[in-house]
Amino acid sequence: MLVVSALSGRLVAAVGERAAASLGALCFTAAPLWWLVAVGDHADYASAVLPGLVLAGVGTALCQSVMFAAAGRLPEHRASLGSGVLMVSRQAGTALGVAVLVGLGGGEHRLGLGTLRAGWVFAAATAALALAATLALRSGGHDDGA
């Protein structure tokens, strides 16, 4: 994620915000799908787990750079509201993901592969919704209604 974060500004400038956000959401969708296919009872970390982590890291770097850039371009009178909405949505998404995984695990201390798979399906589905949202975004500026 660190390497991609350092390069994300250049990538966004080259392909545009919508394309960068879509690529990030696609990586987010691909990460849990990778784990669904590659992780078994005796999975090798380097070949089964690590590629999904790389995809998730790339997705994070690409999506976050676009979200923070968008919040930074809000008019001054909306900057604090936009920043707050961004931070709350990030925290709420994290809390929801953890809550769903705990719920799927039934409070077990150590989650089994079946529970992890259910969590990966949930993660892939929600990431696919994020991808659909990025594809539905309008291009260009808009009237801020001030």
Short mmCIF file of N, CA and C in Angstrom, two decimals:
data_model
loop_
_atom_site.label_atom_id
_atom_site.label_comp_id
_atom_site.label_asym_id
_atom_site.label_seq_id
_atom_site.Cartn_x
_atom_site.Cartn_y
_atom_site.Cartn_z
N MET A 1 0.83 -1.18 0.00
CA MET A 1 0.00 0.00 0.00
C MET A 1 0.87 1.25 0.00
N LEU A 2 1.99 1.22 0.72
CA LEU A 2 2.86 2.38 0.81
C LEU A 2 3.41 2.78 -0.55
N VAL A 3 3.83 1.82 -1.33
CA VAL A 3 4.38 2.12 -2.65
C VAL A 3 3.30 2.70 -3.55
N VAL A 4 2.12 2.10 -3.55
CA VAL A 4 1.03 2.58 -4.39
C VAL A 4 0.56 3.95 -3.93
N SER A 5 0.52 4.19 -2.62
CA SER A 5 0.13 5.50 -2.12
C SER A 5 1.05 6.58 -2.64
N ALA A 6 2.34 6.31 -2.67
CA ALA A 6 3.30 7.29 -3.16
C ALA A 6 3.12 7.58 -4.65
N LEU A 7 2.63 6.60 -5.39
CA LEU A 7 2.45 6.76 -6.83
C LEU A 7 1.02 7.08 -7.23
N SER A 8 0.10 7.06 -6.29
CA SER A 8 -1.31 7.19 -6.64
C SER A 8 -1.64 8.55 -7.25
N GLY A 9 -0.98 9.61 -6.81
CA GLY A 9 -1.22 10.93 -7.38
C GLY A 9 -0.94 10.96 -8.87
N ARG A 10 0.16 10.34 -9.26
CA ARG A 10 0.51 10.27 -10.69
C ARG A 10 -0.50 9.44 -11.46
N LEU A 11 -0.92 8.33 -10.86
CA LEU A 11 -1.88 7.47 -11.52
C LEU A 11 -3.22 8.18 -11.70
N VAL A 12 -3.67 8.86 -10.65
CA VAL A 12 -4.93 9.59 -10.73
C VAL A 12 -4.84 10.67 -11.81
N ALA A 13 -3.71 11.38 -11.87
CA ALA A 13 -3.53 12.41 -12.89
C ALA A 13 -3.54 11.81 -14.29
N ALA A 14 -3.00 10.60 -14.43
CA ALA A 14 -2.90 9.97 -15.75
C ALA A 14 -4.23 9.39 -16.23
N VAL A 15 -4.97 8.73 -15.33
CA VAL A 15 -6.19 8.03 -15.77
C VAL A 15 -7.47 8.71 -15.31
N GLY A 16 -7.38 9.65 -14.37
CA GLY A 16 -8.57 10.31 -13.85
C GLY A 16 -9.05 9.69 -12.56
N GLU A 17 -9.81 10.47 -11.81
CA GLU A 17 -10.28 10.03 -10.50
C GLU A 17 -11.25 8.86 -10.58
N ARG A 18 -12.19 8.94 -11.52
CA ARG A 18 -13.18 7.87 -11.63
C ARG A 18 -12.51 6.54 -11.96
N ALA A 19 -11.58 6.56 -12.91
CA ALA A 19 -10.90 5.32 -13.30
C ALA A 19 -10.03 4.79 -12.16
N ALA A 20 -9.35 5.70 -11.44
CA ALA A 20 -8.51 5.26 -10.31
C ALA A 20 -9.37 4.66 -9.20
N ALA A 21 -10.49 5.32 -8.88
CA ALA A 21 -11.39 4.79 -7.85
C ALA A 21 -11.98 3.45 -8.29
N SER A 22 -12.33 3.34 -9.56
CA SER A 22 -12.88 2.08 -10.07
C SER A 22 -11.85 0.96 -10.00
N LEU A 23 -10.61 1.28 -10.37
CA LEU A 23 -9.54 0.29 -10.28
C LEU A 23 -9.31 -0.13 -8.83
N GLY A 24 -9.34 0.83 -7.92
CA GLY A 24 -9.20 0.51 -6.50
C GLY A 24 -10.31 -0.39 -6.01
N ALA A 25 -11.55 -0.06 -6.38
CA ALA A 25 -12.69 -0.89 -5.96
C ALA A 25 -12.63 -2.28 -6.61
N LEU A 26 -12.13 -2.34 -7.83
CA LEU A 26 -11.95 -3.64 -8.49
C LEU A 26 -10.92 -4.49 -7.73
N CYS A 27 -9.84 -3.85 -7.29
CA CYS A 27 -8.84 -4.57 -6.49
C CYS A 27 -9.43 -5.04 -5.16
N PHE A 28 -10.26 -4.18 -4.54
CA PHE A 28 -10.94 -4.58 -3.31
C PHE A 28 -11.84 -5.79 -3.54
N THR A 29 -12.51 -5.82 -4.68
CA THR A 29 -13.38 -6.94 -5.00
C THR A 29 -12.56 -8.20 -5.28
N ALA A 30 -11.44 -8.03 -5.97
CA ALA A 30 -10.62 -9.18 -6.36
C ALA A 30 -9.92 -9.82 -5.16
N ALA A 31 -9.58 -9.04 -4.13
CA ALA A 31 -8.83 -9.60 -2.99
C ALA A 31 -9.59 -10.74 -2.31
N PRO A 32 -10.83 -10.53 -1.85
CA PRO A 32 -11.51 -11.66 -1.19
C PRO A 32 -11.87 -12.78 -2.17
N LEU A 33 -12.08 -12.43 -3.44
CA LEU A 33 -12.33 -13.50 -4.42
C LEU A 33 -11.08 -14.37 -4.59
N TRP A 34 -9.91 -13.72 -4.55
CA TRP A 34 -8.66 -14.48 -4.62
C TRP A 34 -8.59 -15.46 -3.45
N TRP A 35 -8.88 -14.96 -2.23
CA TRP A 35 -8.80 -15.83 -1.06
C TRP A 35 -9.80 -16.97 -1.13
N LEU A 36 -10.99 -16.70 -1.69
CA LEU A 36 -11.99 -17.77 -1.82
C LEU A 36 -11.46 -18.90 -2.69
N VAL A 37 -10.71 -18.56 -3.71
CA VAL A 37 -10.18 -19.56 -4.64
C VAL A 37 -8.89 -20.19 -4.11
N ALA A 38 -8.01 -19.38 -3.52
CA ALA A 38 -6.65 -19.85 -3.22
C ALA A 38 -6.45 -20.43 -1.83
N VAL A 39 -7.27 -20.02 -0.88
CA VAL A 39 -7.02 -20.45 0.51
C VAL A 39 -7.79 -21.73 0.81
N GLY A 40 -7.05 -22.72 1.24
CA GLY A 40 -7.64 -23.99 1.66
C GLY A 40 -7.20 -24.32 3.07
N ASP A 41 -7.38 -25.55 3.46
CA ASP A 41 -7.03 -25.97 4.83
C ASP A 41 -5.54 -25.83 5.12
N HIS A 42 -4.70 -26.01 4.14
CA HIS A 42 -3.26 -25.93 4.34
C HIS A 42 -2.63 -24.98 3.31
N ALA A 43 -3.12 -23.75 3.31
CA ALA A 43 -2.67 -22.77 2.31
C ALA A 43 -1.28 -22.24 2.63
N ASP A 44 -0.51 -22.01 1.60
CA ASP A 44 0.79 -21.39 1.71
C ASP A 44 0.59 -19.88 1.74
N TYR A 45 1.19 -19.22 2.71
CA TYR A 45 1.00 -17.78 2.86
C TYR A 45 1.40 -17.00 1.61
N ALA A 46 2.59 -17.28 1.08
CA ALA A 46 3.13 -16.50 -0.04
C ALA A 46 2.28 -16.64 -1.30
N SER A 47 1.73 -17.80 -1.55
CA SER A 47 0.98 -17.99 -2.79
C SER A 47 -0.52 -17.86 -2.62
N ALA A 48 -1.04 -18.06 -1.42
CA ALA A 48 -2.49 -18.03 -1.23
C ALA A 48 -2.98 -16.75 -0.55
N VAL A 49 -2.27 -16.27 0.44
CA VAL A 49 -2.74 -15.13 1.23
C VAL A 49 -2.15 -13.81 0.73
N LEU A 50 -0.85 -13.78 0.51
CA LEU A 50 -0.16 -12.54 0.16
C LEU A 50 -0.72 -11.84 -1.09
N PRO A 51 -1.01 -12.55 -2.17
CA PRO A 51 -1.56 -11.84 -3.34
C PRO A 51 -2.86 -11.08 -3.03
N GLY A 52 -3.71 -11.65 -2.21
CA GLY A 52 -4.93 -10.96 -1.82
C GLY A 52 -4.65 -9.73 -0.98
N LEU A 53 -3.64 -9.83 -0.11
CA LEU A 53 -3.26 -8.67 0.68
C LEU A 53 -2.71 -7.55 -0.20
N VAL A 54 -1.95 -7.92 -1.22
CA VAL A 54 -1.43 -6.91 -2.15
C VAL A 54 -2.59 -6.25 -2.90
N LEU A 55 -3.54 -7.03 -3.36
CA LEU A 55 -4.71 -6.46 -4.03
C LEU A 55 -5.47 -5.51 -3.11
N ALA A 56 -5.67 -5.92 -1.87
CA ALA A 56 -6.38 -5.06 -0.91
C ALA A 56 -5.60 -3.78 -0.64
N GLY A 57 -4.28 -3.87 -0.54
CA GLY A 57 -3.45 -2.69 -0.32
C GLY A 57 -3.50 -1.72 -1.48
N VAL A 58 -3.45 -2.26 -2.70
CA VAL A 58 -3.55 -1.41 -3.89
C VAL A 58 -4.93 -0.74 -3.93
N GLY A 59 -5.96 -1.51 -3.63
CA GLY A 59 -7.32 -0.96 -3.61
C GLY A 59 -7.45 0.17 -2.60
N THR A 60 -6.88 -0.04 -1.41
CA THR A 60 -6.93 0.99 -0.38
C THR A 60 -6.23 2.26 -0.83
N ALA A 61 -5.04 2.11 -1.36
CA ALA A 61 -4.27 3.28 -1.78
C ALA A 61 -4.98 4.06 -2.88
N LEU A 62 -5.54 3.36 -3.85
CA LEU A 62 -6.20 4.05 -4.95
C LEU A 62 -7.50 4.72 -4.51
N CYS A 63 -8.30 4.02 -3.74
CA CYS A 63 -9.58 4.60 -3.29
C CYS A 63 -9.37 5.76 -2.33
N GLN A 64 -8.47 5.60 -1.38
CA GLN A 64 -8.29 6.65 -0.39
C GLN A 64 -7.73 7.93 -0.99
N SER A 65 -6.83 7.81 -1.96
CA SER A 65 -6.27 9.02 -2.56
C SER A 65 -7.36 9.82 -3.25
N VAL A 66 -8.29 9.14 -3.92
CA VAL A 66 -9.38 9.83 -4.60
C VAL A 66 -10.36 10.44 -3.59
N MET A 67 -10.68 9.70 -2.54
CA MET A 67 -11.62 10.22 -1.54
C MET A 67 -11.06 11.46 -0.85
N PHE A 68 -9.81 11.42 -0.46
CA PHE A 68 -9.22 12.57 0.22
C PHE A 68 -9.07 13.75 -0.73
N ALA A 69 -8.75 13.50 -1.98
CA ALA A 69 -8.66 14.59 -2.96
C ALA A 69 -10.02 15.24 -3.16
N ALA A 70 -11.06 14.44 -3.24
CA ALA A 70 -12.40 14.99 -3.41
C ALA A 70 -12.81 15.82 -2.20
N ALA A 71 -12.53 15.34 -1.01
CA ALA A 71 -12.87 16.10 0.20
C ALA A 71 -12.07 17.40 0.26
N GLY A 72 -10.85 17.37 -0.23
CA GLY A 72 -10.01 18.56 -0.21
C GLY A 72 -10.44 19.63 -1.20
N ARG A 73 -11.23 19.26 -2.19
CA ARG A 73 -11.70 20.22 -3.19
C ARG A 73 -13.06 20.82 -2.88
N LEU A 74 -13.64 20.43 -1.76
CA LEU A 74 -14.95 21.00 -1.40
C LEU A 74 -14.82 22.49 -1.12
N PRO A 75 -15.88 23.24 -1.36
CA PRO A 75 -15.85 24.66 -0.99
C PRO A 75 -15.58 24.81 0.50
N GLU A 76 -14.99 25.93 0.87
CA GLU A 76 -14.59 26.15 2.26
C GLU A 76 -15.73 25.93 3.24
N HIS A 77 -16.93 26.37 2.89
CA HIS A 77 -18.06 26.26 3.80
C HIS A 77 -18.57 24.82 3.95
N ARG A 78 -18.07 23.91 3.13
CA ARG A 78 -18.47 22.49 3.23
C ARG A 78 -17.31 21.57 3.57
N ALA A 79 -16.13 22.12 3.74
CA ALA A 79 -14.95 21.29 3.97
C ALA A 79 -15.05 20.45 5.23
N SER A 80 -15.47 21.04 6.33
CA SER A 80 -15.54 20.26 7.57
C SER A 80 -16.63 19.19 7.49
N LEU A 81 -17.75 19.51 6.88
CA LEU A 81 -18.81 18.51 6.72
C LEU A 81 -18.33 17.36 5.83
N GLY A 82 -17.70 17.69 4.71
CA GLY A 82 -17.20 16.65 3.80
C GLY A 82 -16.15 15.78 4.45
N SER A 83 -15.24 16.40 5.19
CA SER A 83 -14.21 15.64 5.90
C SER A 83 -14.84 14.73 6.94
N GLY A 84 -15.83 15.25 7.65
CA GLY A 84 -16.51 14.45 8.67
C GLY A 84 -17.23 13.26 8.08
N VAL A 85 -17.93 13.49 6.97
CA VAL A 85 -18.64 12.39 6.30
C VAL A 85 -17.65 11.32 5.84
N LEU A 86 -16.53 11.75 5.29
CA LEU A 86 -15.50 10.80 4.84
C LEU A 86 -14.99 9.97 6.01
N MET A 87 -14.64 10.61 7.11
CA MET A 87 -14.08 9.88 8.25
C MET A 87 -15.12 8.95 8.89
N VAL A 88 -16.35 9.43 9.03
CA VAL A 88 -17.40 8.59 9.62
C VAL A 88 -17.67 7.38 8.72
N SER A 89 -17.71 7.60 7.41
CA SER A 89 -17.98 6.46 6.51
C SER A 89 -16.87 5.42 6.58
N ARG A 90 -15.64 5.86 6.70
CA ARG A 90 -14.52 4.92 6.82
C ARG A 90 -14.63 4.13 8.13
N GLN A 91 -14.90 4.82 9.24
CA GLN A 91 -15.00 4.15 10.53
C GLN A 91 -16.21 3.22 10.58
N ALA A 92 -17.34 3.69 10.05
CA ALA A 92 -18.56 2.86 10.07
C ALA A 92 -18.38 1.62 9.21
N GLY A 93 -17.72 1.76 8.07
CA GLY A 93 -17.47 0.61 7.22
C GLY A 93 -16.59 -0.43 7.90
N THR A 94 -15.57 0.06 8.59
CA THR A 94 -14.70 -0.86 9.33
C THR A 94 -15.47 -1.56 10.45
N ALA A 95 -16.24 -0.80 11.20
CA ALA A 95 -17.03 -1.38 12.30
C ALA A 95 -18.05 -2.39 11.78
N LEU A 96 -18.70 -2.06 10.67
CA LEU A 96 -19.68 -2.98 10.10
C LEU A 96 -19.01 -4.28 9.65
N GLY A 97 -17.87 -4.16 9.00
CA GLY A 97 -17.15 -5.35 8.55
C GLY A 97 -16.75 -6.25 9.71
N VAL A 98 -16.23 -5.67 10.77
CA VAL A 98 -15.84 -6.45 11.95
C VAL A 98 -17.08 -7.08 12.59
N ALA A 99 -18.16 -6.31 12.70
CA ALA A 99 -19.38 -6.83 13.32
C ALA A 99 -19.94 -8.01 12.53
N VAL A 100 -19.94 -7.90 11.21
CA VAL A 100 -20.44 -9.00 10.39
C VAL A 100 -19.56 -10.24 10.56
N LEU A 101 -18.25 -10.07 10.54
CA LEU A 101 -17.36 -11.22 10.70
C LEU A 101 -17.54 -11.88 12.07
N VAL A 102 -17.67 -11.07 13.11
CA VAL A 102 -17.91 -11.63 14.45
C VAL A 102 -19.25 -12.35 14.48
N GLY A 103 -20.26 -11.74 13.85
CA GLY A 103 -21.57 -12.40 13.80
C GLY A 103 -21.53 -13.71 13.04
N LEU A 104 -20.82 -13.74 11.94
CA LEU A 104 -20.69 -14.98 11.17
C LEU A 104 -19.96 -16.05 11.98
N GLY A 105 -19.01 -15.61 12.79
CA GLY A 105 -18.22 -16.55 13.59
C GLY A 105 -18.93 -17.00 14.86
N GLY A 106 -20.07 -16.40 15.17
CA GLY A 106 -20.81 -16.79 16.35
C GLY A 106 -20.05 -16.56 17.64
N GLY A 107 -19.14 -15.62 17.65
CA GLY A 107 -18.39 -15.31 18.86
C GLY A 107 -17.24 -16.25 19.14
N GLU A 108 -16.94 -17.14 18.20
CA GLU A 108 -15.83 -18.07 18.40
C GLU A 108 -14.51 -17.32 18.48
N HIS A 109 -13.61 -17.83 19.32
CA HIS A 109 -12.30 -17.20 19.48
C HIS A 109 -11.45 -17.36 18.23
N ARG A 110 -11.51 -18.51 17.63
CA ARG A 110 -10.72 -18.80 16.42
C ARG A 110 -11.70 -19.17 15.31
N LEU A 111 -11.68 -18.38 14.23
CA LEU A 111 -12.63 -18.60 13.13
C LEU A 111 -12.16 -19.73 12.23
N GLY A 112 -13.09 -20.57 11.83
CA GLY A 112 -12.80 -21.64 10.91
C GLY A 112 -12.79 -21.15 9.47
N LEU A 113 -12.32 -21.98 8.57
CA LEU A 113 -12.23 -21.61 7.17
C LEU A 113 -13.60 -21.29 6.59
N GLY A 114 -14.62 -22.01 7.00
CA GLY A 114 -15.98 -21.74 6.50
C GLY A 114 -16.45 -20.34 6.87
N THR A 115 -16.16 -19.91 8.08
CA THR A 115 -16.52 -18.57 8.52
C THR A 115 -15.73 -17.52 7.76
N LEU A 116 -14.44 -17.77 7.57
CA LEU A 116 -13.63 -16.84 6.79
C LEU A 116 -14.16 -16.73 5.36
N ARG A 117 -14.54 -17.85 4.79
CA ARG A 117 -15.09 -17.83 3.43
C ARG A 117 -16.37 -17.00 3.38
N ALA A 118 -17.23 -17.14 4.36
CA ALA A 118 -18.46 -16.34 4.40
C ALA A 118 -18.11 -14.85 4.52
N GLY A 119 -17.10 -14.53 5.31
CA GLY A 119 -16.65 -13.14 5.43
C GLY A 119 -16.09 -12.62 4.12
N TRP A 120 -15.37 -13.47 3.40
CA TRP A 120 -14.81 -13.04 2.11
C TRP A 120 -15.92 -12.81 1.09
N VAL A 121 -16.97 -13.63 1.14
CA VAL A 121 -18.12 -13.40 0.24
C VAL A 121 -18.76 -12.05 0.56
N PHE A 122 -18.95 -11.76 1.85
CA PHE A 122 -19.51 -10.47 2.26
C PHE A 122 -18.60 -9.33 1.79
N ALA A 123 -17.31 -9.47 1.98
CA ALA A 123 -16.36 -8.43 1.57
C ALA A 123 -16.39 -8.23 0.06
N ALA A 124 -16.44 -9.31 -0.69
CA ALA A 124 -16.48 -9.19 -2.15
C ALA A 124 -17.78 -8.52 -2.60
N ALA A 125 -18.89 -8.87 -1.96
CA ALA A 125 -20.18 -8.27 -2.34
C ALA A 125 -20.20 -6.78 -2.04
N THR A 126 -19.71 -6.38 -0.87
CA THR A 126 -19.71 -4.95 -0.55
C THR A 126 -18.71 -4.18 -1.40
N ALA A 127 -17.59 -4.79 -1.72
CA ALA A 127 -16.63 -4.14 -2.61
C ALA A 127 -17.20 -4.00 -4.01
N ALA A 128 -17.97 -4.99 -4.45
CA ALA A 128 -18.61 -4.89 -5.77
C ALA A 128 -19.63 -3.75 -5.78
N LEU A 129 -20.29 -3.52 -4.66
CA LEU A 129 -21.20 -2.36 -4.57
C LEU A 129 -20.42 -1.05 -4.68
N ALA A 130 -19.25 -1.00 -4.05
CA ALA A 130 -18.40 0.19 -4.17
C ALA A 130 -17.96 0.38 -5.61
N LEU A 131 -17.64 -0.70 -6.29
CA LEU A 131 -17.25 -0.62 -7.70
C LEU A 131 -18.41 -0.07 -8.52
N ALA A 132 -19.61 -0.57 -8.28
CA ALA A 132 -20.79 -0.06 -9.00
C ALA A 132 -20.99 1.42 -8.73
N ALA A 133 -20.75 1.85 -7.50
CA ALA A 133 -20.90 3.27 -7.16
C ALA A 133 -19.88 4.12 -7.91
N THR A 134 -18.64 3.65 -8.01
CA THR A 134 -17.63 4.43 -8.73
C THR A 134 -17.96 4.53 -10.21
N LEU A 135 -18.53 3.48 -10.76
CA LEU A 135 -18.89 3.50 -12.18
C LEU A 135 -20.10 4.41 -12.44
N ALA A 136 -20.90 4.64 -11.40
CA ALA A 136 -22.08 5.49 -11.55
C ALA A 136 -21.77 6.97 -11.30
N LEU A 137 -20.57 7.29 -10.85
CA LEU A 137 -20.22 8.68 -10.56
C LEU A 137 -20.26 9.51 -11.83
N ARG A 138 -20.71 10.75 -11.65
CA ARG A 138 -20.69 11.69 -12.77
C ARG A 138 -19.27 12.20 -12.96
N SER A 139 -18.95 12.54 -14.17
CA SER A 139 -17.66 13.17 -14.46
C SER A 139 -17.84 14.68 -14.46
N GLY A 140 -16.75 15.38 -14.16
CA GLY A 140 -16.79 16.84 -14.24
C GLY A 140 -17.31 17.48 -12.99
N GLY A 141 -17.36 18.81 -13.03
CA GLY A 141 -17.79 19.60 -11.88
C GLY A 141 -19.30 19.65 -11.76
N HIS A 142 -19.75 20.30 -10.70
CA HIS A 142 -21.18 20.47 -10.48
C HIS A 142 -21.41 21.73 -9.66
N ASP A 143 -22.60 22.20 -9.66
CA ASP A 143 -22.98 23.37 -8.87
C ASP A 143 -23.15 22.92 -7.43
N ASP A 144 -22.46 23.57 -6.50
CA ASP A 144 -22.51 23.13 -5.11
C ASP A 144 -23.74 23.67 -4.39
N GLY A 145 -24.60 24.40 -5.06
CA GLY A 145 -25.86 24.82 -4.47
C GLY A 145 -25.73 25.82 -3.35
N ALA A 146 -24.62 26.53 -3.25
CA ALA A 146 -24.42 27.46 -2.16
C ALA A 146 -25.22 28.72 -2.31
#
